[in-house]
Amino acid sequence: GPKVLQIPSHQIIDMGQMVTLNCDPVSNHLYFYWYKQILGQQMEFLVNFYNGKVMEKSKLFKDQFSVERPDGSYFTLKIQPTALEDSAVYFCASSPGTGAYEQYFGPGTRLTVL
Amino acid sequence: GQQVQQSPSSLVLQEGENAELQCNFSSTATQLQWFYQSPGGSLVSLLSNPSGTKHTGRLTSTTVTKERRSSLHISSSQTTDSGTYLCAISTNAYKVIFGKGTHLHVLP
């Protein structure tokens, strides 16, 4: 079936540095999402992005977070500066539409902030 | 409160036994998905089932939309089925809400 790819699979950085997580969504999908899962905890919604804009975000989507998809390439999540509590697995998802359409998830990027 | 509640929180079976996982949700769902998360953390979509009954392989999902509940039946469980099963709903256009999952452990 359709696949969402995420690069890198693991990233280790020092607190205070900037990090960019990359997502290659399904090619004809229009809606893009990021989710965060702290080890052993529940998957939580971060943000939804459509037509160049953030449509909805949760309170976990701090001011240090930003998303973009320049020129239809990767959908990215940037964290600047990073904090220790940003350590988690970040999952990207995409969907062709809204409402009843299912979301397709990538394998996740494990981010460790030291 | 918790919008998606899954039960049981954990389940231990002998290989070959069947498993019945439950998902109850507090909001109207436009979409409902079941996922498998491996012990290593990767996520696999199992079924998309906003209403009715769907089968794939040894999996059967039944969703009763009016009653805001869904079940996932795993027949003839195998040790490789061990992991976490997540139920997730969409209540609007923009996000999916996950339950805490059922941790399944199948013993040889």
PDB file of C-alpha atoms in Angstrom:
ATOM      1  CA  GLY A   1       0.000   0.000   0.000  1.00  0.00           C
ATOM      2  CA  PRO A   2       0.982   3.687   0.027  1.00  0.00           C
ATOM      3  CA  LYS A   3       4.041   4.442   2.155  1.00  0.00           C
ATOM      4  CA  VAL A   4       5.166   7.434   4.161  1.00  0.00           C
ATOM      5  CA  LEU A   5       8.918   7.688   4.658  1.00  0.00           C
ATOM      6  CA  GLN A   6      10.751   9.464   7.454  1.00  0.00           C
ATOM      7  CA  ILE A   7      14.366  10.585   7.558  1.00  0.00           C
ATOM      8  CA  PRO A   8      16.367  10.049   9.692  1.00  0.00           C
ATOM      9  CA  SER A   9      15.189   7.057  11.707  1.00  0.00           C
ATOM     10  CA  HIS A  10      17.240   8.189  14.706  1.00  0.00           C
ATOM     11  CA  GLN A  11      18.681  11.551  15.658  1.00  0.00           C
ATOM     12  CA  ILE A  12      20.754  12.463  18.704  1.00  0.00           C
ATOM     13  CA  ILE A  13      21.445  16.113  19.446  1.00  0.00           C
ATOM     14  CA  ASP A  14      22.494  18.355  22.280  1.00  0.00           C
ATOM     15  CA  MET A  15      19.928  20.456  24.099  1.00  0.00           C
ATOM     16  CA  GLY A  16      19.603  23.908  22.567  1.00  0.00           C
ATOM     17  CA  GLN A  17      20.508  22.822  19.057  1.00  0.00           C
ATOM     18  CA  MET A  18      18.134  22.933  16.114  1.00  0.00           C
ATOM     19  CA  VAL A  19      16.784  19.761  14.543  1.00  0.00           C
ATOM     20  CA  THR A  20      14.757  19.144  11.380  1.00  0.00           C
ATOM     21  CA  LEU A  21      12.755  15.975  10.955  1.00  0.00           C
ATOM     22  CA  ASN A  22      11.857  15.053   7.394  1.00  0.00           C
ATOM     23  CA  CYS A  23       8.798  13.311   6.067  1.00  0.00           C
ATOM     24  CA  ASP A  24       8.144  12.111   2.537  1.00  0.00           C
ATOM     25  CA  PRO A  25       4.352  11.755   2.379  1.00  0.00           C
ATOM     26  CA  VAL A  26       2.286   9.705  -0.055  1.00  0.00           C
ATOM     27  CA  SER A  27       2.575  11.463  -3.397  1.00  0.00           C
ATOM     28  CA  ASN A  28      -1.012  12.576  -4.030  1.00  0.00           C
ATOM     29  CA  HIS A  29      -1.887  13.364  -0.430  1.00  0.00           C
ATOM     30  CA  LEU A  30      -2.826  16.877   0.578  1.00  0.00           C
ATOM     31  CA  TYR A  31      -2.996  16.780   4.386  1.00  0.00           C
ATOM     32  CA  PHE A  32       0.058  16.272   6.559  1.00  0.00           C
ATOM     33  CA  TYR A  33       0.399  15.614  10.266  1.00  0.00           C
ATOM     34  CA  TRP A  34       2.951  15.212  13.032  1.00  0.00           C
ATOM     35  CA  TYR A  35       2.418  13.138  16.169  1.00  0.00           C
ATOM     36  CA  LYS A  36       4.645  12.709  19.222  1.00  0.00           C
ATOM     37  CA  GLN A  37       5.070   9.613  21.371  1.00  0.00           C
ATOM     38  CA  ILE A  38       7.219   9.706  24.493  1.00  0.00           C
ATOM     39  CA  LEU A  39       8.623   6.264  25.274  1.00  0.00           C
ATOM     40  CA  GLY A  40       5.948   4.059  26.842  1.00  0.00           C
ATOM     41  CA  GLN A  41       3.265   6.730  26.587  1.00  0.00           C
ATOM     42  CA  GLN A  42       0.306   7.565  24.399  1.00  0.00           C
ATOM     43  CA  MET A  43       0.594   8.870  20.844  1.00  0.00           C
ATOM     44  CA  GLU A  44      -0.347  12.573  20.824  1.00  0.00           C
ATOM     45  CA  PHE A  45      -1.367  14.852  17.955  1.00  0.00           C
ATOM     46  CA  LEU A  46       0.927  17.827  17.333  1.00  0.00           C
ATOM     47  CA  VAL A  47      -0.123  19.597  14.157  1.00  0.00           C
ATOM     48  CA  ASN A  48      -1.997  19.381  10.870  1.00  0.00           C
ATOM     49  CA  PHE A  49      -0.803  21.177   7.717  1.00  0.00           C
ATOM     50  CA  TYR A  50      -2.754  21.805   4.528  1.00  0.00           C
ATOM     51  CA  ASN A  51      -2.253  24.103   1.562  1.00  0.00           C
ATOM     52  CA  GLY A  52       0.763  25.750   3.142  1.00  0.00           C
ATOM     53  CA  LYS A  53      -0.945  26.477   6.446  1.00  0.00           C
ATOM     54  CA  VAL A  54      -1.285  25.038   9.915  1.00  0.00           C
ATOM     55  CA  MET A  55      -4.945  24.051  10.238  1.00  0.00           C
ATOM     56  CA  GLU A  56      -4.898  22.808  13.799  1.00  0.00           C
ATOM     57  CA  LYS A  57      -2.280  22.372  16.496  1.00  0.00           C
ATOM     58  CA  SER A  58      -2.259  21.025  20.019  1.00  0.00           C
ATOM     59  CA  LYS A  59      -0.767  22.618  23.114  1.00  0.00           C
ATOM     60  CA  LEU A  60       2.221  20.273  22.656  1.00  0.00           C
ATOM     61  CA  PHE A  61       3.112  22.245  19.531  1.00  0.00           C
ATOM     62  CA  LYS A  62       5.256  24.814  21.296  1.00  0.00           C
ATOM     63  CA  ASP A  63       6.507  28.108  19.868  1.00  0.00           C
ATOM     64  CA  GLN A  64       9.862  26.411  19.239  1.00  0.00           C
ATOM     65  CA  PHE A  65       8.177  24.091  16.712  1.00  0.00           C
ATOM     66  CA  SER A  66       7.507  24.942  13.086  1.00  0.00           C
ATOM     67  CA  VAL A  67       6.357  23.002  10.035  1.00  0.00           C
ATOM     68  CA  GLU A  68       6.631  23.596   6.322  1.00  0.00           C
ATOM     69  CA  ARG A  69       6.582  21.843   2.997  1.00  0.00           C
ATOM     70  CA  PRO A  70       8.602  24.016   0.611  1.00  0.00           C
ATOM     71  CA  ASP A  71       7.832  23.453  -3.089  1.00  0.00           C
ATOM     72  CA  GLY A  72       6.078  20.137  -2.537  1.00  0.00           C
ATOM     73  CA  SER A  73       9.192  18.409  -1.239  1.00  0.00           C
ATOM     74  CA  TYR A  74       9.629  16.993   2.248  1.00  0.00           C
ATOM     75  CA  PHE A  75       7.174  17.939   4.964  1.00  0.00           C
ATOM     76  CA  THR A  76       9.397  19.044   7.822  1.00  0.00           C
ATOM     77  CA  LEU A  77       9.153  19.557  11.556  1.00  0.00           C
ATOM     78  CA  LYS A  78      11.757  21.934  12.912  1.00  0.00           C
ATOM     79  CA  ILE A  79      12.484  22.351  16.600  1.00  0.00           C
ATOM     80  CA  GLN A  80      14.603  25.349  17.559  1.00  0.00           C
ATOM     81  CA  PRO A  81      15.922  25.303  20.216  1.00  0.00           C
ATOM     82  CA  THR A  82      15.445  21.742  21.441  1.00  0.00           C
ATOM     83  CA  ALA A  83      14.760  20.868  25.074  1.00  0.00           C
ATOM     84  CA  LEU A  84      15.195  17.631  27.020  1.00  0.00           C
ATOM     85  CA  GLU A  85      11.433  17.026  27.008  1.00  0.00           C
ATOM     86  CA  ASP A  86      11.447  16.954  23.219  1.00  0.00           C
ATOM     87  CA  SER A  87      12.996  13.485  23.374  1.00  0.00           C
ATOM     88  CA  ALA A  88      10.385  11.206  21.809  1.00  0.00           C
ATOM     89  CA  VAL A  89       9.457   9.369  18.638  1.00  0.00           C
ATOM     90  CA  TYR A  90       7.888  11.679  16.075  1.00  0.00           C
ATOM     91  CA  PHE A  91       5.496  10.154  13.572  1.00  0.00           C
ATOM     92  CA  CYS A  92       4.516  11.795  10.327  1.00  0.00           C
ATOM     93  CA  ALA A  93       1.217  10.985   8.618  1.00  0.00           C
ATOM     94  CA  SER A  94      -0.563  12.032   5.445  1.00  0.00           C
ATOM     95  CA  SER A  95      -4.050  11.663   4.018  1.00  0.00           C
ATOM     96  CA  PRO A  96      -5.666  12.434   0.661  1.00  0.00           C
ATOM     97  CA  GLY A  97      -8.567  14.264   2.221  1.00  0.00           C
ATOM     98  CA  THR A  98     -10.406  14.916   5.409  1.00  0.00           C
ATOM     99  CA  GLY A  99     -13.203  13.390   7.428  1.00  0.00           C
ATOM    100  CA  ALA A 100     -13.536   9.731   6.558  1.00  0.00           C
ATOM    101  CA  TYR A 101     -10.135   9.401   4.899  1.00  0.00           C
ATOM    102  CA  GLU A 102      -7.641   7.298   6.797  1.00  0.00           C
ATOM    103  CA  GLN A 103      -4.223   8.605   7.702  1.00  0.00           C
ATOM    104  CA  TYR A 104      -1.079   6.798   6.571  1.00  0.00           C
ATOM    105  CA  PHE A 105       1.756   6.810   9.088  1.00  0.00           C
ATOM    106  CA  GLY A 106       5.505   6.725   8.650  1.00  0.00           C
ATOM    107  CA  PRO A 107       7.809   4.532  10.763  1.00  0.00           C
ATOM    108  CA  GLY A 108       8.819   7.383  13.056  1.00  0.00           C
ATOM    109  CA  THR A 109      11.991   9.305  13.894  1.00  0.00           C
ATOM    110  CA  ARG A 110      13.445   8.666  17.333  1.00  0.00           C
ATOM    111  CA  LEU A 111      14.797  11.957  18.661  1.00  0.00           C
ATOM    112  CA  THR A 112      17.104  11.967  21.668  1.00  0.00           C
ATOM    113  CA  VAL A 113      18.018  15.324  23.194  1.00  0.00           C
ATOM    114  CA  LEU A 114      21.005  15.183  25.538  1.00  0.00           C
TER     115      LEU A 114
ATOM    116  CA  GLY B   1     -11.658  12.883  29.974  1.00  0.00           C
ATOM    117  CA  GLN B   2     -10.135  10.171  27.856  1.00  0.00           C
ATOM    118  CA  GLN B   3     -11.774  10.287  24.435  1.00  0.00           C
ATOM    119  CA  VAL B   4     -10.624   6.826  23.374  1.00  0.00           C
ATOM    120  CA  GLN B   5     -10.595   4.064  25.954  1.00  0.00           C
ATOM    121  CA  GLN B   6      -9.159   0.657  25.230  1.00  0.00           C
ATOM    122  CA  SER B   7      -9.584  -2.539  27.180  1.00  0.00           C
ATOM    123  CA  PRO B   8      -8.034  -4.605  28.460  1.00  0.00           C
ATOM    124  CA  SER B   9      -4.855  -2.604  29.036  1.00  0.00           C
ATOM    125  CA  SER B  10      -2.860  -5.827  28.814  1.00  0.00           C
ATOM    126  CA  LEU B  11      -3.578  -9.377  27.769  1.00  0.00           C
ATOM    127  CA  VAL B  12      -1.568 -12.581  27.995  1.00  0.00           C
ATOM    128  CA  LEU B  13      -2.517 -15.546  25.813  1.00  0.00           C
ATOM    129  CA  GLN B  14      -1.212 -18.953  24.904  1.00  0.00           C
ATOM    130  CA  GLU B  15      -0.385 -19.345  21.246  1.00  0.00           C
ATOM    131  CA  GLY B  16      -3.460 -20.479  19.345  1.00  0.00           C
ATOM    132  CA  GLU B  17      -5.961 -18.701  21.605  1.00  0.00           C
ATOM    133  CA  ASN B  18      -8.193 -15.917  20.312  1.00  0.00           C
ATOM    134  CA  ALA B  19      -8.016 -12.299  21.479  1.00  0.00           C
ATOM    135  CA  GLU B  20     -10.804  -9.754  21.755  1.00  0.00           C
ATOM    136  CA  LEU B  21      -9.771  -6.116  22.101  1.00  0.00           C
ATOM    137  CA  GLN B  22     -12.220  -3.333  22.824  1.00  0.00           C
ATOM    138  CA  CYS B  23     -12.271   0.353  21.967  1.00  0.00           C
ATOM    139  CA  ASN B  24     -14.849   2.832  23.278  1.00  0.00           C
ATOM    140  CA  PHE B  25     -14.916   6.450  22.262  1.00  0.00           C
ATOM    141  CA  SER B  26     -16.742   9.469  23.573  1.00  0.00           C
ATOM    142  CA  SER B  27     -17.142  11.521  20.397  1.00  0.00           C
ATOM    143  CA  THR B  28     -18.696  10.838  17.025  1.00  0.00           C
ATOM    144  CA  ALA B  29     -16.001   9.333  14.826  1.00  0.00           C
ATOM    145  CA  THR B  30     -15.781   9.978  11.119  1.00  0.00           C
ATOM    146  CA  GLN B  31     -13.041   7.361  10.854  1.00  0.00           C
ATOM    147  CA  LEU B  32     -11.684   4.608  13.079  1.00  0.00           C
ATOM    148  CA  GLN B  33      -8.371   2.859  12.580  1.00  0.00           C
ATOM    149  CA  TRP B  34      -6.665  -0.036  14.337  1.00  0.00           C
ATOM    150  CA  PHE B  35      -2.866  -0.030  14.450  1.00  0.00           C
ATOM    151  CA  TYR B  36      -0.215  -2.461  15.603  1.00  0.00           C
ATOM    152  CA  GLN B  37       2.861  -1.031  17.279  1.00  0.00           C
ATOM    153  CA  SER B  38       5.800  -3.385  17.515  1.00  0.00           C
ATOM    154  CA  PRO B  39       7.966  -3.629  20.629  1.00  0.00           C
ATOM    155  CA  GLY B  40      10.507  -1.596  18.660  1.00  0.00           C
ATOM    156  CA  GLY B  41       7.977   1.197  18.182  1.00  0.00           C
ATOM    157  CA  SER B  42       7.120   1.070  14.489  1.00  0.00           C
ATOM    158  CA  LEU B  43       3.471   1.570  13.568  1.00  0.00           C
ATOM    159  CA  VAL B  44       1.504  -0.601  11.164  1.00  0.00           C
ATOM    160  CA  SER B  45      -2.033   0.126  10.030  1.00  0.00           C
ATOM    161  CA  LEU B  46      -4.194  -2.982  10.433  1.00  0.00           C
ATOM    162  CA  LEU B  47      -7.714  -1.949   9.545  1.00  0.00           C
ATOM    163  CA  SER B  48      -9.740   1.103   8.771  1.00  0.00           C
ATOM    164  CA  ASN B  49     -13.291   0.504   9.968  1.00  0.00           C
ATOM    165  CA  PRO B  50     -15.599   3.429  10.785  1.00  0.00           C
ATOM    166  CA  SER B  51     -18.677   1.185  10.749  1.00  0.00           C
ATOM    167  CA  GLY B  52     -19.710  -2.408  10.231  1.00  0.00           C
ATOM    168  CA  THR B  53     -17.472  -5.446  10.090  1.00  0.00           C
ATOM    169  CA  LYS B  54     -14.193  -5.885   8.240  1.00  0.00           C
ATOM    170  CA  HIS B  55     -11.899  -8.869   7.894  1.00  0.00           C
ATOM    171  CA  THR B  56      -8.288  -9.157   6.917  1.00  0.00           C
ATOM    172  CA  GLY B  57      -6.401 -12.385   7.476  1.00  0.00           C
ATOM    173  CA  ARG B  58      -6.873 -13.435  11.098  1.00  0.00           C
ATOM    174  CA  LEU B  59      -8.252 -10.028  12.077  1.00  0.00           C
ATOM    175  CA  THR B  60     -11.910  -9.040  12.322  1.00  0.00           C
ATOM    176  CA  SER B  61     -13.050  -5.608  13.375  1.00  0.00           C
ATOM    177  CA  THR B  62     -16.633  -4.705  14.249  1.00  0.00           C
ATOM    178  CA  THR B  63     -17.600  -1.082  14.810  1.00  0.00           C
ATOM    179  CA  VAL B  64     -21.019  -0.033  16.076  1.00  0.00           C
ATOM    180  CA  THR B  65     -20.991   3.684  15.356  1.00  0.00           C
ATOM    181  CA  LYS B  66     -24.189   4.536  17.262  1.00  0.00           C
ATOM    182  CA  GLU B  67     -22.819   2.883  20.390  1.00  0.00           C
ATOM    183  CA  ARG B  68     -19.353   4.395  19.908  1.00  0.00           C
ATOM    184  CA  ARG B  69     -17.479   1.155  20.213  1.00  0.00           C
ATOM    185  CA  SER B  70     -15.260  -1.049  18.135  1.00  0.00           C
ATOM    186  CA  SER B  71     -13.672  -4.426  18.669  1.00  0.00           C
ATOM    187  CA  LEU B  72     -10.699  -6.200  17.149  1.00  0.00           C
ATOM    188  CA  HIS B  73     -10.734  -9.977  17.152  1.00  0.00           C
ATOM    189  CA  ILE B  74      -7.486 -11.830  16.556  1.00  0.00           C
ATOM    190  CA  SER B  75      -7.993 -15.513  15.830  1.00  0.00           C
ATOM    191  CA  SER B  76      -5.408 -18.241  16.449  1.00  0.00           C
ATOM    192  CA  SER B  77      -2.879 -15.887  18.011  1.00  0.00           C
ATOM    193  CA  GLN B  78       0.819 -16.308  17.260  1.00  0.00           C
ATOM    194  CA  THR B  79       3.881 -15.200  19.224  1.00  0.00           C
ATOM    195  CA  THR B  80       4.591 -12.671  16.468  1.00  0.00           C
ATOM    196  CA  ASP B  81       1.274 -10.959  17.312  1.00  0.00           C
ATOM    197  CA  SER B  82       2.832  -9.708  20.565  1.00  0.00           C
ATOM    198  CA  GLY B  83       2.936  -5.932  20.770  1.00  0.00           C
ATOM    199  CA  THR B  84       0.590  -3.025  21.335  1.00  0.00           C
ATOM    200  CA  TYR B  85      -2.708  -2.586  19.536  1.00  0.00           C
ATOM    201  CA  LEU B  86      -3.887   0.981  19.187  1.00  0.00           C
ATOM    202  CA  CYS B  87      -7.340   2.249  18.384  1.00  0.00           C
ATOM    203  CA  ALA B  88      -7.544   5.732  16.878  1.00  0.00           C
ATOM    204  CA  ILE B  89     -10.479   7.887  15.826  1.00  0.00           C
ATOM    205  CA  SER B  90     -10.929  10.994  13.720  1.00  0.00           C
ATOM    206  CA  THR B  91     -13.527  13.384  15.082  1.00  0.00           C
ATOM    207  CA  ASN B  92     -12.942  16.210  12.636  1.00  0.00           C
ATOM    208  CA  ALA B  93     -10.901  16.866   9.583  1.00  0.00           C
ATOM    209  CA  TYR B  94      -7.605  17.484  11.174  1.00  0.00           C
ATOM    210  CA  LYS B  95      -6.414  14.963  13.700  1.00  0.00           C
ATOM    211  CA  VAL B  96      -6.503  11.418  14.948  1.00  0.00           C
ATOM    212  CA  ILE B  97      -6.953  10.688  18.653  1.00  0.00           C
ATOM    213  CA  PHE B  98      -5.281   7.556  19.952  1.00  0.00           C
ATOM    214  CA  GLY B  99      -6.149   5.305  22.860  1.00  0.00           C
ATOM    215  CA  LYS B 100      -3.487   4.098  25.272  1.00  0.00           C
ATOM    216  CA  GLY B 101      -3.459   0.685  23.658  1.00  0.00           C
ATOM    217  CA  THR B 102      -3.785  -2.952  24.611  1.00  0.00           C
ATOM    218  CA  HIS B 103      -0.453  -4.672  25.265  1.00  0.00           C
ATOM    219  CA  LEU B 104      -0.716  -8.214  23.959  1.00  0.00           C
ATOM    220  CA  HIS B 105       1.738 -10.923  24.941  1.00  0.00           C
ATOM    221  CA  VAL B 106       1.388 -14.307  23.257  1.00  0.00           C
ATOM    222  CA  LEU B 107       3.256 -17.133  24.932  1.00  0.00           C
ATOM    223  CA  PRO B 108       4.667 -20.074  22.947  1.00  0.00           C
TER     224      PRO B 108
END
